[in-house]
């Protein structure tokens, strides 16, 4: 590069703003501006001075201000992205917790339904056994009473 290239122009070419997301830690963002506080800038100033230019001319300052403003805007955007990322992570956690609670409730309902069905089957079986035993008992009592032909008044009691 020519020694008389303006320091601002050279700074603009050398300054690369990078934003990187650390995939291991999604909430960690890195902002770097290569060229900021770069020792090369001192030699750029010296080269500009030797060519009769000042590092503080209005055009240079305007470019530097523009770069600084863009860097600040970028930092603000990154902060906004971090906030959005945190909100998204919290919403995801809440969604996962709600889904786990729903799954647990569904499992509990299935267990209760199964238990209720077993209880109903057990009750029906007991009811059938009771009715069968009562019918056998009635038949035996009726047979016993009719064999002696002494049927008391109001017998059988279920009539």
PDB file of C-alpha atoms in Angstrom:
ATOM      1  CA  UNK A   1       0.000   0.000   0.000  1.00  0.00           C
ATOM      2  CA  UNK A   2       1.244   3.495  -0.822  1.00  0.00           C
ATOM      3  CA  UNK A   3       2.724   5.424   2.146  1.00  0.00           C
ATOM      4  CA  UNK A   4       0.564   8.447   1.271  1.00  0.00           C
ATOM      5  CA  UNK A   5      -2.751   6.580   1.425  1.00  0.00           C
ATOM      6  CA  UNK A   6      -4.967   8.373   3.922  1.00  0.00           C
ATOM      7  CA  UNK A   7      -4.912   6.891   7.412  1.00  0.00           C
ATOM      8  CA  UNK A   8      -8.703   6.816   7.541  1.00  0.00           C
ATOM      9  CA  UNK A   9      -8.907   4.994   4.250  1.00  0.00           C
ATOM     10  CA  UNK A  10      -6.333   2.510   5.435  1.00  0.00           C
ATOM     11  CA  UNK A  11      -8.089   2.161   8.817  1.00  0.00           C
ATOM     12  CA  UNK A  12     -11.388   1.537   7.051  1.00  0.00           C
ATOM     13  CA  UNK A  13      -9.776  -1.152   4.917  1.00  0.00           C
ATOM     14  CA  UNK A  14      -8.054  -2.779   7.883  1.00  0.00           C
ATOM     15  CA  UNK A  15     -10.961  -2.565  10.300  1.00  0.00           C
ATOM     16  CA  UNK A  16     -13.127  -5.617  10.038  1.00  0.00           C
ATOM     17  CA  UNK A  17     -15.963  -5.902  12.479  1.00  0.00           C
ATOM     18  CA  UNK A  18     -16.848  -9.474  13.243  1.00  0.00           C
ATOM     19  CA  UNK A  19     -19.658 -10.878  15.315  1.00  0.00           C
ATOM     20  CA  UNK A  20     -19.336 -14.478  16.340  1.00  0.00           C
ATOM     21  CA  UNK A  21     -21.666 -16.636  18.337  1.00  0.00           C
ATOM     22  CA  UNK A  22     -19.962 -19.195  20.531  1.00  0.00           C
ATOM     23  CA  UNK A  23     -21.875 -22.386  19.700  1.00  0.00           C
ATOM     24  CA  UNK A  24     -20.816 -24.018  22.950  1.00  0.00           C
ATOM     25  CA  UNK A  25     -22.357 -21.121  24.855  1.00  0.00           C
ATOM     26  CA  UNK A  26     -25.131 -19.681  22.664  1.00  0.00           C
ATOM     27  CA  UNK A  27     -25.494 -16.620  24.865  1.00  0.00           C
ATOM     28  CA  UNK A  28     -21.836 -15.640  24.431  1.00  0.00           C
ATOM     29  CA  UNK A  29     -21.304 -13.190  21.590  1.00  0.00           C
ATOM     30  CA  UNK A  30     -17.943 -11.798  20.642  1.00  0.00           C
ATOM     31  CA  UNK A  31     -17.544  -8.402  19.012  1.00  0.00           C
ATOM     32  CA  UNK A  32     -14.191  -7.439  17.708  1.00  0.00           C
ATOM     33  CA  UNK A  33     -13.035  -4.670  15.474  1.00  0.00           C
ATOM     34  CA  UNK A  34      -9.694  -5.522  13.996  1.00  0.00           C
ATOM     35  CA  UNK A  35      -7.734  -2.344  13.656  1.00  0.00           C
ATOM     36  CA  UNK A  36      -9.025  -0.685  16.851  1.00  0.00           C
ATOM     37  CA  UNK A  37      -6.030   0.414  18.933  1.00  0.00           C
ATOM     38  CA  UNK A  38      -3.858  -1.189  16.298  1.00  0.00           C
ATOM     39  CA  UNK A  39      -0.148  -0.277  16.605  1.00  0.00           C
ATOM     40  CA  UNK A  40      -0.179   0.070  12.816  1.00  0.00           C
ATOM     41  CA  UNK A  41      -2.335   3.189  13.267  1.00  0.00           C
ATOM     42  CA  UNK A  42       0.628   5.058  14.802  1.00  0.00           C
ATOM     43  CA  UNK A  43       2.734   4.386  11.716  1.00  0.00           C
ATOM     44  CA  UNK A  44      -0.253   5.433   9.575  1.00  0.00           C
ATOM     45  CA  UNK A  45      -0.296   8.775  11.372  1.00  0.00           C
ATOM     46  CA  UNK A  46       3.434   9.187  10.853  1.00  0.00           C
ATOM     47  CA  UNK A  47       3.092   8.325   7.141  1.00  0.00           C
ATOM     48  CA  UNK A  48       0.235  10.799   6.787  1.00  0.00           C
ATOM     49  CA  UNK A  49       2.259  13.523   8.517  1.00  0.00           C
ATOM     50  CA  UNK A  50       5.248  12.883   6.252  1.00  0.00           C
ATOM     51  CA  UNK A  51       2.957  13.324   3.207  1.00  0.00           C
ATOM     52  CA  UNK A  52       1.725  16.672   4.514  1.00  0.00           C
ATOM     53  CA  UNK A  53      -1.659  15.396   5.709  1.00  0.00           C
ATOM     54  CA  UNK A  54      -3.109  15.660   9.167  1.00  0.00           C
ATOM     55  CA  UNK A  55      -4.789  12.729  10.900  1.00  0.00           C
ATOM     56  CA  UNK A  56      -7.376  15.122  12.237  1.00  0.00           C
ATOM     57  CA  UNK A  57      -8.706  16.593   9.004  1.00  0.00           C
ATOM     58  CA  UNK A  58     -12.503  16.758   8.788  1.00  0.00           C
ATOM     59  CA  UNK A  59     -12.840  13.997   6.214  1.00  0.00           C
ATOM     60  CA  UNK A  60     -10.775  11.619   8.327  1.00  0.00           C
ATOM     61  CA  UNK A  61     -12.715  12.485  11.441  1.00  0.00           C
ATOM     62  CA  UNK A  62     -15.983  11.986   9.594  1.00  0.00           C
ATOM     63  CA  UNK A  63     -14.945   8.505   8.487  1.00  0.00           C
ATOM     64  CA  UNK A  64     -13.751   7.623  11.963  1.00  0.00           C
ATOM     65  CA  UNK A  65     -17.000   8.888  13.481  1.00  0.00           C
ATOM     66  CA  UNK A  66     -18.984   6.898  10.915  1.00  0.00           C
ATOM     67  CA  UNK A  67     -17.020   3.751  11.766  1.00  0.00           C
ATOM     68  CA  UNK A  68     -17.425   4.388  15.505  1.00  0.00           C
ATOM     69  CA  UNK A  69     -21.176   4.948  15.069  1.00  0.00           C
ATOM     70  CA  UNK A  70     -21.525   1.771  13.055  1.00  0.00           C
ATOM     71  CA  UNK A  71     -19.614  -0.136  15.720  1.00  0.00           C
ATOM     72  CA  UNK A  72     -21.901   1.263  18.429  1.00  0.00           C
ATOM     73  CA  UNK A  73     -24.972   0.325  16.373  1.00  0.00           C
ATOM     74  CA  UNK A  74     -23.557  -3.148  15.922  1.00  0.00           C
ATOM     75  CA  UNK A  75     -22.939  -3.481  19.655  1.00  0.00           C
ATOM     76  CA  UNK A  76     -26.527  -2.357  20.325  1.00  0.00           C
ATOM     77  CA  UNK A  77     -27.824  -4.919  17.835  1.00  0.00           C
ATOM     78  CA  UNK A  78     -25.786  -7.650  19.478  1.00  0.00           C
ATOM     79  CA  UNK A  79     -27.169  -6.664  22.889  1.00  0.00           C
ATOM     80  CA  UNK A  80     -30.672  -6.763  21.438  1.00  0.00           C
ATOM     81  CA  UNK A  81     -29.940 -10.212  19.968  1.00  0.00           C
ATOM     82  CA  UNK A  82     -28.687 -11.385  23.363  1.00  0.00           C
ATOM     83  CA  UNK A  83     -31.914 -10.163  24.977  1.00  0.00           C
ATOM     84  CA  UNK A  84     -33.965 -11.905  22.317  1.00  0.00           C
ATOM     85  CA  UNK A  85     -31.914 -15.058  22.765  1.00  0.00           C
ATOM     86  CA  UNK A  86     -32.451 -15.001  26.543  1.00  0.00           C
ATOM     87  CA  UNK A  87     -36.195 -14.525  26.078  1.00  0.00           C
ATOM     88  CA  UNK A  88     -36.283 -17.356  23.555  1.00  0.00           C
ATOM     89  CA  UNK A  89     -34.354 -19.638  25.913  1.00  0.00           C
ATOM     90  CA  UNK A  90     -36.758 -18.822  28.751  1.00  0.00           C
ATOM     91  CA  UNK A  91     -39.778 -19.442  26.523  1.00  0.00           C
ATOM     92  CA  UNK A  92     -38.271 -22.753  25.408  1.00  0.00           C
ATOM     93  CA  UNK A  93     -37.657 -23.783  29.028  1.00  0.00           C
ATOM     94  CA  UNK A  94     -41.242 -22.878  29.928  1.00  0.00           C
ATOM     95  CA  UNK A  95     -42.562 -24.827  26.974  1.00  0.00           C
ATOM     96  CA  UNK A  96     -40.506 -27.884  27.918  1.00  0.00           C
ATOM     97  CA  UNK A  97     -41.712 -27.682  31.532  1.00  0.00           C
ATOM     98  CA  UNK A  98     -45.332 -27.396  30.394  1.00  0.00           C
ATOM     99  CA  UNK A  99     -44.901 -30.366  28.074  1.00  0.00           C
ATOM    100  CA  UNK A 100     -43.347 -32.439  30.884  1.00  0.00           C
ATOM    101  CA  UNK A 101     -46.222 -31.503  33.211  1.00  0.00           C
ATOM    102  CA  UNK A 102     -48.747 -32.448  30.512  1.00  0.00           C
ATOM    103  CA  UNK A 103     -46.997 -35.779  29.936  1.00  0.00           C
ATOM    104  CA  UNK A 104     -46.951 -36.527  33.674  1.00  0.00           C
ATOM    105  CA  UNK A 105     -50.655 -35.672  33.985  1.00  0.00           C
ATOM    106  CA  UNK A 106     -51.457 -37.844  30.974  1.00  0.00           C
ATOM    107  CA  UNK A 107     -49.538 -40.768  32.480  1.00  0.00           C
ATOM    108  CA  UNK A 108     -51.305 -40.316  35.822  1.00  0.00           C
ATOM    109  CA  UNK A 109     -54.705 -40.197  34.081  1.00  0.00           C
ATOM    110  CA  UNK A 110     -53.912 -43.414  32.204  1.00  0.00           C
ATOM    111  CA  UNK A 111     -52.899 -45.129  35.464  1.00  0.00           C
ATOM    112  CA  UNK A 112     -56.091 -43.956  37.198  1.00  0.00           C
ATOM    113  CA  UNK A 113     -58.211 -45.096  34.264  1.00  0.00           C
ATOM    114  CA  UNK A 114     -56.571 -48.524  34.339  1.00  0.00           C
ATOM    115  CA  UNK A 115     -57.088 -48.794  38.099  1.00  0.00           C
ATOM    116  CA  UNK A 116     -60.756 -47.774  37.747  1.00  0.00           C
ATOM    117  CA  UNK A 117     -61.315 -50.373  35.024  1.00  0.00           C
ATOM    118  CA  UNK A 118     -59.787 -53.125  37.232  1.00  0.00           C
ATOM    119  CA  UNK A 119     -61.980 -52.048  40.160  1.00  0.00           C
ATOM    120  CA  UNK A 120     -65.098 -52.108  37.957  1.00  0.00           C
ATOM    121  CA  UNK A 121     -64.230 -55.603  36.690  1.00  0.00           C
ATOM    122  CA  UNK A 122     -63.608 -56.813  40.264  1.00  0.00           C
ATOM    123  CA  UNK A 123     -66.933 -55.310  41.388  1.00  0.00           C
ATOM    124  CA  UNK A 124     -68.830 -56.929  38.499  1.00  0.00           C
ATOM    125  CA  UNK A 125     -67.242 -60.304  39.281  1.00  0.00           C
ATOM    126  CA  UNK A 126     -68.164 -59.980  42.971  1.00  0.00           C
ATOM    127  CA  UNK A 127     -71.718 -58.969  42.008  1.00  0.00           C
ATOM    128  CA  UNK A 128     -72.099 -62.029  39.740  1.00  0.00           C
ATOM    129  CA  UNK A 129     -70.744 -64.344  42.469  1.00  0.00           C
ATOM    130  CA  UNK A 130     -73.148 -62.811  45.020  1.00  0.00           C
ATOM    131  CA  UNK A 131     -76.156 -63.190  42.698  1.00  0.00           C
ATOM    132  CA  UNK A 132     -75.155 -66.780  41.894  1.00  0.00           C
ATOM    133  CA  UNK A 133     -74.790 -67.672  45.607  1.00  0.00           C
ATOM    134  CA  UNK A 134     -78.131 -65.984  46.467  1.00  0.00           C
ATOM    135  CA  UNK A 135     -79.913 -67.843  43.674  1.00  0.00           C
ATOM    136  CA  UNK A 136     -78.426 -71.154  44.887  1.00  0.00           C
ATOM    137  CA  UNK A 137     -79.403 -70.362  48.485  1.00  0.00           C
ATOM    138  CA  UNK A 138     -82.987 -69.451  47.505  1.00  0.00           C
ATOM    139  CA  UNK A 139     -83.319 -72.584  45.438  1.00  0.00           C
ATOM    140  CA  UNK A 140     -82.031 -74.718  48.324  1.00  0.00           C
ATOM    141  CA  UNK A 141     -84.368 -73.077  50.833  1.00  0.00           C
ATOM    142  CA  UNK A 142     -87.352 -73.338  48.504  1.00  0.00           C
ATOM    143  CA  UNK A 143     -86.594 -77.016  47.824  1.00  0.00           C
ATOM    144  CA  UNK A 144     -86.236 -77.701  51.525  1.00  0.00           C
ATOM    145  CA  UNK A 145     -89.531 -75.988  52.349  1.00  0.00           C
ATOM    146  CA  UNK A 146     -91.475 -77.579  49.503  1.00  0.00           C
ATOM    147  CA  UNK A 147     -90.281 -81.072  50.400  1.00  0.00           C
ATOM    148  CA  UNK A 148     -91.934 -80.751  53.791  1.00  0.00           C
ATOM    149  CA  UNK A 149     -94.889 -78.924  52.308  1.00  0.00           C
ATOM    150  CA  UNK A 150     -94.884 -76.544  55.143  1.00  0.00           C
ATOM    151  CA  UNK A 151     -94.510 -73.200  53.528  1.00  0.00           C
ATOM    152  CA  UNK A 152     -95.030 -70.422  56.054  1.00  0.00           C
ATOM    153  CA  UNK A 153     -97.123 -67.405  55.157  1.00  0.00           C
ATOM    154  CA  UNK A 154     -95.166 -64.792  53.242  1.00  0.00           C
ATOM    155  CA  UNK A 155     -92.673 -67.344  52.027  1.00  0.00           C
ATOM    156  CA  UNK A 156     -90.475 -66.895  49.989  1.00  0.00           C
ATOM    157  CA  UNK A 157     -89.475 -63.554  51.503  1.00  0.00           C
ATOM    158  CA  UNK A 158     -88.442 -62.044  48.159  1.00  0.00           C
ATOM    159  CA  UNK A 159     -91.993 -62.111  46.826  1.00  0.00           C
TER     160      UNK A 159
END
